[in-house]
Coordinates of C-alpha atoms in Angstrom, one line a residue:
L1 CA 27.5 13.5 -79.9
N2 CA 26.0 17.2 -79.6
T3 CA 22.7 15.7 -80.9
A4 CA 22.9 12.8 -78.3
L5 CA 23.7 15.3 -75.6
A6 CA 20.9 17.7 -76.9
L7 CA 18.3 14.4 -76.6
L8 CA 19.5 13.9 -73.1
N9 CA 18.8 17.3 -72.2
S10 CA 15.5 17.4 -73.3
A11 CA 15.1 14.1 -71.6
R12 CA 16.2 15.7 -68.2
E13 CA 14.0 18.7 -68.9
Q14 CA 10.6 16.2 -69.2
I15 CA 11.2 13.6 -66.7
G16 CA 14.2 14.5 -64.7
T17 CA 17.5 13.1 -64.3
R18 CA 17.6 9.4 -64.9
P19 CA 20.7 6.8 -65.2
A20 CA 22.4 7.2 -68.5
V21 CA 25.4 6.0 -70.2
L22 CA 26.7 7.5 -73.2
L23 CA 28.0 5.1 -76.1
V24 CA 30.4 6.3 -78.8
N25 CA 30.1 3.3 -81.4
K26 CA 32.8 2.4 -83.8
Q27 CA 35.6 2.0 -81.3
D28 CA 37.4 -0.2 -83.8
L29 CA 37.4 2.4 -86.4
Y30 CA 38.6 5.3 -83.7
E31 CA 41.0 6.5 -86.9
S32 CA 37.7 7.6 -88.7
W33 CA 35.8 9.2 -85.7
E34 CA 34.8 12.5 -86.2
V35 CA 34.6 13.0 -82.4
D36 CA 37.7 14.5 -80.7
Q37 CA 38.9 13.7 -77.1
D38 CA 37.9 17.3 -76.2
S39 CA 34.5 16.8 -77.1
L40 CA 34.4 13.5 -75.3
D41 CA 35.8 15.2 -72.1
S42 CA 33.3 17.7 -72.5
A43 CA 30.6 15.2 -72.8
R44 CA 32.0 13.5 -69.5
S45 CA 31.0 16.6 -67.8
R46 CA 27.2 16.3 -68.6
V47 CA 27.3 12.4 -68.6
A48 CA 29.7 10.8 -66.0
N49 CA 29.7 7.5 -68.0
V50 CA 31.1 8.1 -71.5
L51 CA 32.2 4.9 -73.2
A52 CA 33.6 4.1 -76.4
T53 CA 31.9 0.8 -77.7
S54 CA 32.3 -1.8 -80.7
A55 CA 29.5 -3.9 -81.7
K56 CA 32.0 -5.8 -84.0
T57 CA 34.5 -6.6 -81.4
G58 CA 32.1 -6.4 -78.3
A59 CA 34.4 -3.9 -76.6
N60 CA 32.9 -2.1 -73.5
V61 CA 29.4 -3.6 -74.4
N62 CA 28.9 -5.5 -71.1
R63 CA 30.6 -2.7 -69.2
A64 CA 27.9 -0.3 -70.5
F65 CA 25.4 -2.7 -69.2
R66 CA 27.1 -3.0 -66.0
L67 CA 27.4 0.5 -65.3
L68 CA 23.7 1.1 -66.4
A69 CA 22.6 -1.6 -64.0
E70 CA 24.4 -0.2 -61.1
Q71 CA 23.0 3.1 -61.6
C72 CA 19.6 1.5 -61.4
A73 CA 20.1 -0.1 -58.6

C-alpha cells in the first residue's frame, strides 16, 4: 500500500493530478491481508476512491472501471 501511494505521489509530482482509483486486490482473501483498516482509511485521505477488489470473484472490478471513467469524463 505504501509503495502504491508513493508511486501515485511521484506521478502527481511529474504530471500533476490525474484520475486515480486505488485497488486492493484479493478481497476474497481478506483474512490474510497485511493491510489493516486504518491504513485503508489513511489511503482514502490521499485517493478518494480506494476499493477492495477480487479478480477471482469479480467483486468491485466493474465499479472500479466505472469510477475511473466518471473521473475522466
